[in-house]
PDB file of C-alpha atoms and ligand atoms in Angstrom:
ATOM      1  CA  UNK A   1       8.699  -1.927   9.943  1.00 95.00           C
ATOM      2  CA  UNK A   2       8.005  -5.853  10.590  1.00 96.00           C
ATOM      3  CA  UNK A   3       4.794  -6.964  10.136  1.00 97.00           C
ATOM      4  CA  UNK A   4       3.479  -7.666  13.672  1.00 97.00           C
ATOM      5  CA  UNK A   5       4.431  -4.067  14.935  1.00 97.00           C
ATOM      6  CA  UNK A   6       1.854  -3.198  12.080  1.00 98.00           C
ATOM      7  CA  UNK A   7      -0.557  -6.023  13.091  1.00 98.00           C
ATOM      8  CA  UNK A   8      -0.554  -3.898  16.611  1.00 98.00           C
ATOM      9  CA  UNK A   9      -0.764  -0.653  15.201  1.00 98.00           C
ATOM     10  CA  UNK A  10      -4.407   0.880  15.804  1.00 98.00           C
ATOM     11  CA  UNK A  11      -6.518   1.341  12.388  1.00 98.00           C
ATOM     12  CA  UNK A  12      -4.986   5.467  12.257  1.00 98.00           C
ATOM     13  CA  UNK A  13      -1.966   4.715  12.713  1.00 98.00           C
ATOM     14  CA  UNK A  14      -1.646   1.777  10.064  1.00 98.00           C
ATOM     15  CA  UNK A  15      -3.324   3.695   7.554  1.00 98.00           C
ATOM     16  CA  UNK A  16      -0.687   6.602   7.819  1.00 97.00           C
ATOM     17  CA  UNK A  17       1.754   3.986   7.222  1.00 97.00           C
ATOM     18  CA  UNK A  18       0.447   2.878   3.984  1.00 98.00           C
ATOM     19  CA  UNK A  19      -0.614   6.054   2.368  1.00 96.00           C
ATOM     20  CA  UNK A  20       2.070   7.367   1.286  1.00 94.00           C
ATOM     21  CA  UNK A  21       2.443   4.224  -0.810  1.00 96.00           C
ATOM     22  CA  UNK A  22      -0.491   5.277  -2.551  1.00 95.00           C
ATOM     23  CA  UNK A  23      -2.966   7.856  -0.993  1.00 94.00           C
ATOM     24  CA  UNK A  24      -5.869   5.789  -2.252  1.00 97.00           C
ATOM     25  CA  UNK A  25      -8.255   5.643   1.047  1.00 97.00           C
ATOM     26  CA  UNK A  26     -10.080   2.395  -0.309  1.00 98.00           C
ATOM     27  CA  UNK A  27      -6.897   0.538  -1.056  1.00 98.00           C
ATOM     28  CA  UNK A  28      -5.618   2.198   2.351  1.00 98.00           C
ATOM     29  CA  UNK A  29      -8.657   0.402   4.238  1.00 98.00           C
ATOM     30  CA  UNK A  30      -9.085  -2.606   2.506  1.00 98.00           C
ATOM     31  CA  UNK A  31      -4.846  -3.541   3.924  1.00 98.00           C
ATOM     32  CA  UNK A  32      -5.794  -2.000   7.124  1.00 98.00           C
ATOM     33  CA  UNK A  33      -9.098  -4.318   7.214  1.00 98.00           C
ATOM     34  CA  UNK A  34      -7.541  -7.302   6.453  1.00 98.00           C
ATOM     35  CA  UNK A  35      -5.233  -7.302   9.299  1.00 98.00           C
ATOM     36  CA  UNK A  36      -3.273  -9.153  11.155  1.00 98.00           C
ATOM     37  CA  UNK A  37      -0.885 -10.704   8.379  1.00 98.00           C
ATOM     38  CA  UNK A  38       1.096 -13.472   9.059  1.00 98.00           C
ATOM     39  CA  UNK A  39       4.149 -12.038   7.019  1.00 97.00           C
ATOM     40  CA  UNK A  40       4.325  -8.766   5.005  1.00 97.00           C
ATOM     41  CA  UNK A  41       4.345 -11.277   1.753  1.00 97.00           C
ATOM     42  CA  UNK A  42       0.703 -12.091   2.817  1.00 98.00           C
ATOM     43  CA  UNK A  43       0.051  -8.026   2.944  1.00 98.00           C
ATOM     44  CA  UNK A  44       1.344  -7.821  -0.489  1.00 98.00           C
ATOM     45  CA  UNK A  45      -0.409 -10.026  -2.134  1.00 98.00           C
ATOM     46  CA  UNK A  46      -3.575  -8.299  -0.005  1.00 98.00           C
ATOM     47  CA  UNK A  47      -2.318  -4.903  -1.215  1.00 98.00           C
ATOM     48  CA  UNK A  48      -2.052  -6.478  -4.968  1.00 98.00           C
ATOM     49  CA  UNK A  49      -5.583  -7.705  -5.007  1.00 98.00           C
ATOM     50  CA  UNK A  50      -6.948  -4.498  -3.406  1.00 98.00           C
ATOM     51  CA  UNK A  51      -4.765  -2.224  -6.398  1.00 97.00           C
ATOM     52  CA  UNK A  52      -6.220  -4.655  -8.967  1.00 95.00           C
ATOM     53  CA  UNK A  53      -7.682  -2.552 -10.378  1.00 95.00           C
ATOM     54  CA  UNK A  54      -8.005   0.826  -9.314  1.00 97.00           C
ATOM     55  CA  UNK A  55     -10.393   2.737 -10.555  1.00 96.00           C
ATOM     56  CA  UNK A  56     -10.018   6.008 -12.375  1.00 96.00           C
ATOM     57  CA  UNK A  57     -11.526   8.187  -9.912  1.00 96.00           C
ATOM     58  CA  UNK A  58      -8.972   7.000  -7.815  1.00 97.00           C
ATOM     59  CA  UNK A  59      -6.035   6.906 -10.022  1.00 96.00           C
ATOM     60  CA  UNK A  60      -6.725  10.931 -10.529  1.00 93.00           C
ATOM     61  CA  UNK A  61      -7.032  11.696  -6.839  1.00 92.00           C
ATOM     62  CA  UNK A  62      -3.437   9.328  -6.499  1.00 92.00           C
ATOM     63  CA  UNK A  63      -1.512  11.459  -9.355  1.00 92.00           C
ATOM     64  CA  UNK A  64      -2.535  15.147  -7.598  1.00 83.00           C
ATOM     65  CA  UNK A  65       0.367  14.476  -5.656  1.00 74.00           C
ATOM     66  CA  UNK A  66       2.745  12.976  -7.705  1.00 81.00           C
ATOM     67  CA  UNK A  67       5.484  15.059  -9.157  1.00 88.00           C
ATOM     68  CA  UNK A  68       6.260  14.924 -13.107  1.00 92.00           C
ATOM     69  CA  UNK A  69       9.060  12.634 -14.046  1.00 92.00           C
ATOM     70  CA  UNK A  70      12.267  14.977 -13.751  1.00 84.00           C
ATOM     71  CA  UNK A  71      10.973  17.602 -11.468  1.00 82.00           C
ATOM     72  CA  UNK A  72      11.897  17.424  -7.560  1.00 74.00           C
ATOM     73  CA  UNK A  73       8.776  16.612  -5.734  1.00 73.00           C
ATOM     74  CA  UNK A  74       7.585  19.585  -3.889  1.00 77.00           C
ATOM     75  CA  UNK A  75       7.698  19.846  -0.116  1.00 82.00           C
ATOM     76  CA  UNK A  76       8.569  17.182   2.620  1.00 82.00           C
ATOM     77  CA  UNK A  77       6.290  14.848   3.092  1.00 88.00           C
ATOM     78  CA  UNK A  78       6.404  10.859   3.028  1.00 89.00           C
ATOM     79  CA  UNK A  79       5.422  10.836  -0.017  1.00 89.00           C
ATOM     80  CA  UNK A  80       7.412  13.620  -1.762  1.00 88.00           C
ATOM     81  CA  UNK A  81      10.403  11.992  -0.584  1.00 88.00           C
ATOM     82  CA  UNK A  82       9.545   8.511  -2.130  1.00 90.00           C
ATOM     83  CA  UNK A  83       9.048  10.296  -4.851  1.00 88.00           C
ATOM     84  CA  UNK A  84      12.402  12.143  -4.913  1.00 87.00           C
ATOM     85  CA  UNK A  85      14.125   8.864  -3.805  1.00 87.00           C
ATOM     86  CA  UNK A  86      12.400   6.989  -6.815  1.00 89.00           C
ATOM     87  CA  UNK A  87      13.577  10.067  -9.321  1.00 87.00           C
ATOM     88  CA  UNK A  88      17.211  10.092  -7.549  1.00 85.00           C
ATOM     89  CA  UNK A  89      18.588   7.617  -9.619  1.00 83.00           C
ATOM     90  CA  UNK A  90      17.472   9.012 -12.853  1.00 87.00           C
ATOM     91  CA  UNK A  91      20.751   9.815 -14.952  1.00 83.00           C
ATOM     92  CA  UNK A  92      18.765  13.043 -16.467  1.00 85.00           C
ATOM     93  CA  UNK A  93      21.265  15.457 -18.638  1.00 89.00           C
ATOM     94  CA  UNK A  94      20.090  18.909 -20.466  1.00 90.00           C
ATOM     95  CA  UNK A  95      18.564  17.424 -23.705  1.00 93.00           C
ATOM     96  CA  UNK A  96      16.710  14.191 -21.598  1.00 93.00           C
ATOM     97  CA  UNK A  97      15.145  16.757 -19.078  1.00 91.00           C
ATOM     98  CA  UNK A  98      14.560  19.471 -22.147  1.00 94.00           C
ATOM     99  CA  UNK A  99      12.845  16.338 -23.880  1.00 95.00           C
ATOM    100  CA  UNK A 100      10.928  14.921 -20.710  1.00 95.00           C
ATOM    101  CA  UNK A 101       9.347  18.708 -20.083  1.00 94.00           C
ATOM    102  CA  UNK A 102       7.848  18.977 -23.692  1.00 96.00           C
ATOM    103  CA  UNK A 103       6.960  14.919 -23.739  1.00 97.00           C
ATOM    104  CA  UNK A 104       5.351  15.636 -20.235  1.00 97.00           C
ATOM    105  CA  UNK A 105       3.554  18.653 -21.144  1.00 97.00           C
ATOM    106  CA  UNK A 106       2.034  17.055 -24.479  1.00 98.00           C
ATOM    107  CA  UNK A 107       1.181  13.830 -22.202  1.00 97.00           C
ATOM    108  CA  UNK A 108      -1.115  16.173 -19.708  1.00 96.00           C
ATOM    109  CA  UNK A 109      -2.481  18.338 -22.911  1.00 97.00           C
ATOM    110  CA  UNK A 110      -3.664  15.108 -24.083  1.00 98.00           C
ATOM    111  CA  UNK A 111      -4.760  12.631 -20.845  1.00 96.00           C
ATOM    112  CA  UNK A 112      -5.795  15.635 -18.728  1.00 94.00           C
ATOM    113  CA  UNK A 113      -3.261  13.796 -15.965  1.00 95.00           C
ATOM    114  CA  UNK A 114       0.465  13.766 -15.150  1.00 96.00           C
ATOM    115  CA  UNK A 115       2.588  11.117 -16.989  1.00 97.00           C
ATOM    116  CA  UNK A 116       2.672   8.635 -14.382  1.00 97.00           C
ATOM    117  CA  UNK A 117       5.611   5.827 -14.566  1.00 97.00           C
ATOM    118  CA  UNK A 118       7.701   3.477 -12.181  1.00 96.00           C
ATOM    119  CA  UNK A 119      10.557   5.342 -12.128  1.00 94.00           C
ATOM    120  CA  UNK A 120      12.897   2.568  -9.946  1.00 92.00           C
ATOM    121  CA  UNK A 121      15.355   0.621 -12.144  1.00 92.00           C
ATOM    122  CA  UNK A 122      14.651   2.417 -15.213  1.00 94.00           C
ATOM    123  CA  UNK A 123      16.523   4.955 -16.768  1.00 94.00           C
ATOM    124  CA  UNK A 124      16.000   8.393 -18.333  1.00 94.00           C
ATOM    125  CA  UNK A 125      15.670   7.125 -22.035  1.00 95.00           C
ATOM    126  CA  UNK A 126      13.882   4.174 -21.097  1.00 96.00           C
ATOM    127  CA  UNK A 127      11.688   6.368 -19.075  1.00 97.00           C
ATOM    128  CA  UNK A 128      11.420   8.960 -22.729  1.00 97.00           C
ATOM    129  CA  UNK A 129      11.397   5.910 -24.681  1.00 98.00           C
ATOM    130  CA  UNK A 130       7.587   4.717 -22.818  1.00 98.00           C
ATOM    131  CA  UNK A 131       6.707   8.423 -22.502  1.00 98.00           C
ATOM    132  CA  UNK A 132       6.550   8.419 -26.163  1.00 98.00           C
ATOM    133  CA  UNK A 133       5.428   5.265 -26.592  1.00 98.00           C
ATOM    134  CA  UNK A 134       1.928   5.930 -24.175  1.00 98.00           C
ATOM    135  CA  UNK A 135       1.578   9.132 -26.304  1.00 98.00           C
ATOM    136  CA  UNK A 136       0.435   7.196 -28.462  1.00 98.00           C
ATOM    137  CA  UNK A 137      -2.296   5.180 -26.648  1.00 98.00           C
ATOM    138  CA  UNK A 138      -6.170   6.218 -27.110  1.00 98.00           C
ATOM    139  CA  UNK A 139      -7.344   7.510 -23.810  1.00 97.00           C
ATOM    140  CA  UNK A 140      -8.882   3.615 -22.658  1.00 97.00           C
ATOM    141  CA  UNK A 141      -5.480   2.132 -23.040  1.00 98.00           C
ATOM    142  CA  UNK A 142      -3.087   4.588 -21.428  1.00 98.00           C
ATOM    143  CA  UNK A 143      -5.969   4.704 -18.356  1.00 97.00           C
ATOM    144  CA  UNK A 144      -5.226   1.035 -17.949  1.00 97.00           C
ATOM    145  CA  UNK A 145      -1.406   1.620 -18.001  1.00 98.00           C
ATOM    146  CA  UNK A 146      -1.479   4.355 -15.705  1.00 97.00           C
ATOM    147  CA  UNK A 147      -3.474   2.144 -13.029  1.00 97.00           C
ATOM    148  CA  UNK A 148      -0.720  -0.514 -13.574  1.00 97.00           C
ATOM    149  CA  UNK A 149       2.707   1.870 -12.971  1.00 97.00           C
ATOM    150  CA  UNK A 150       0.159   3.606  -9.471  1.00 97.00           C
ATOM    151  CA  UNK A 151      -0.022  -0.080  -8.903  1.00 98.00           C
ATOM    152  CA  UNK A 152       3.688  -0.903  -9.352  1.00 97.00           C
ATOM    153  CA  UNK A 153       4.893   2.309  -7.417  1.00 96.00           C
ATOM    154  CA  UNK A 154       2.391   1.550  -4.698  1.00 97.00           C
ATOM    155  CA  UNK A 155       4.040  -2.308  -4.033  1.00 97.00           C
ATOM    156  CA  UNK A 156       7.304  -1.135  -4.449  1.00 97.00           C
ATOM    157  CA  UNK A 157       6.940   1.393  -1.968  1.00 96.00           C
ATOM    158  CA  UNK A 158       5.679  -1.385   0.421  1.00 97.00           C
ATOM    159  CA  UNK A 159       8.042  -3.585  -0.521  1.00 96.00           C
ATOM    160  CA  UNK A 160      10.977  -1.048   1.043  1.00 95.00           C
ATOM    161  CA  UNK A 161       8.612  -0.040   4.163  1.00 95.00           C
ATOM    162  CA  UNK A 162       8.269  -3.659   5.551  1.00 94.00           C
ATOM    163  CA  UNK A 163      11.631  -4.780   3.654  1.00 82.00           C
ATOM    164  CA  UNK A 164      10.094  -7.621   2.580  1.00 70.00           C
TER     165      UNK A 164
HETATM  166  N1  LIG B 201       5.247  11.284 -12.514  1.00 54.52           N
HETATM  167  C1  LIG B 201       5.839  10.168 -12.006  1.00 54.52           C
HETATM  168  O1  LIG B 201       6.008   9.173 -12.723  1.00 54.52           O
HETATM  169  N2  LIG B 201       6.228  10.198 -10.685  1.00 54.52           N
HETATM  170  C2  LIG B 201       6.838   9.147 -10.065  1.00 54.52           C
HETATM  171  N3  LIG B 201       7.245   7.981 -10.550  1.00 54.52           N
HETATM  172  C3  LIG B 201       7.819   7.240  -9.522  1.00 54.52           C
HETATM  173  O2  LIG B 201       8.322   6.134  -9.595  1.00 54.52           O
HETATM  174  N4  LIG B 201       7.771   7.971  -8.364  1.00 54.52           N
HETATM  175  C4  LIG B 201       7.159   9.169  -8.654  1.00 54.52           C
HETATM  176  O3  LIG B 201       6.912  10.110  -7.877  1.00 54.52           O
END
């Protein structure tokens, strides 16, 4: 989409575009609001401000609908096939996905959330690798670096819808 087609768009209608990027309604509304942008660079740098930070409340609302790393994202919508796109490119054999389910399931035992990472342009080890790594972090820290990869995903994903 080009960025005066969304200028146009009425307030529904350019909401539905964005959440799927990140189905936080605040964020959502605060890009909406700030309408019109005179280039989708100006809307990311809106929708960087706006995701800076995000809260927890809304971080846990985001990750209901975001699929563990390594399992297909359930159903078709927008945002289920971001997330398979963003998982497609994951090289993930027997022992990596064997090793991601008992890494993800000992992530959720101890945040209470689904490991949340920015799967695009990493690999599966790398992705292991930080799984492990944020294991590690006391609940305070790992909330901060979940915010940051929602964050991350969230631009990305607008970075491919307006191709800027
Ligand atoms: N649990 C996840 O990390 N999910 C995801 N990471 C991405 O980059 N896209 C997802 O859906």
């Amino acid at each position: 989409m080009n960025i005066s087609s969304f200028n146009a768009l009425d307030s529904n209608a350019a909401a539905a575009v964005l959440q799927p990027c990140a189905d936080i309604d605040r964020w959502v509304e605060a890009i909406v609001a700030a309408r019109p942008f005179a280039s989708a660079n100006e809307l990311l740098e809106t929708a960087a401000t706006a995701a800076s930070p995000f809260t927890e409340a809304e971080i846990d609302a985001a990750l209901a609908h975001h699929p563990r790393i390594g399992e297909r994202a359930a159903g078709s919508s927008a945002e289920a096939t971001l997330s398979h796109l963003e998982q497609s490119g994951l090289d993930i054999d027997e022992r990596i996905a064997a090793d991601l389910l008992v890494g993800n399931r000992a992530y959720e035992e101890r945040f209470s959330r689904v490991f949340l990472i920015r799967a695009a342009g990493r690999t599966s080890e790398e992705i292991l690798a930080e799984l492990h790594r944020r294991l590690a972090n006391d609940p305070a820290t790992e909330m901060a670096e979940v915010g940051e990869q929602l964050r991350a995903i969230a631009l990305l994903r607008l970075t491919s819808a307006f191709d800027a």
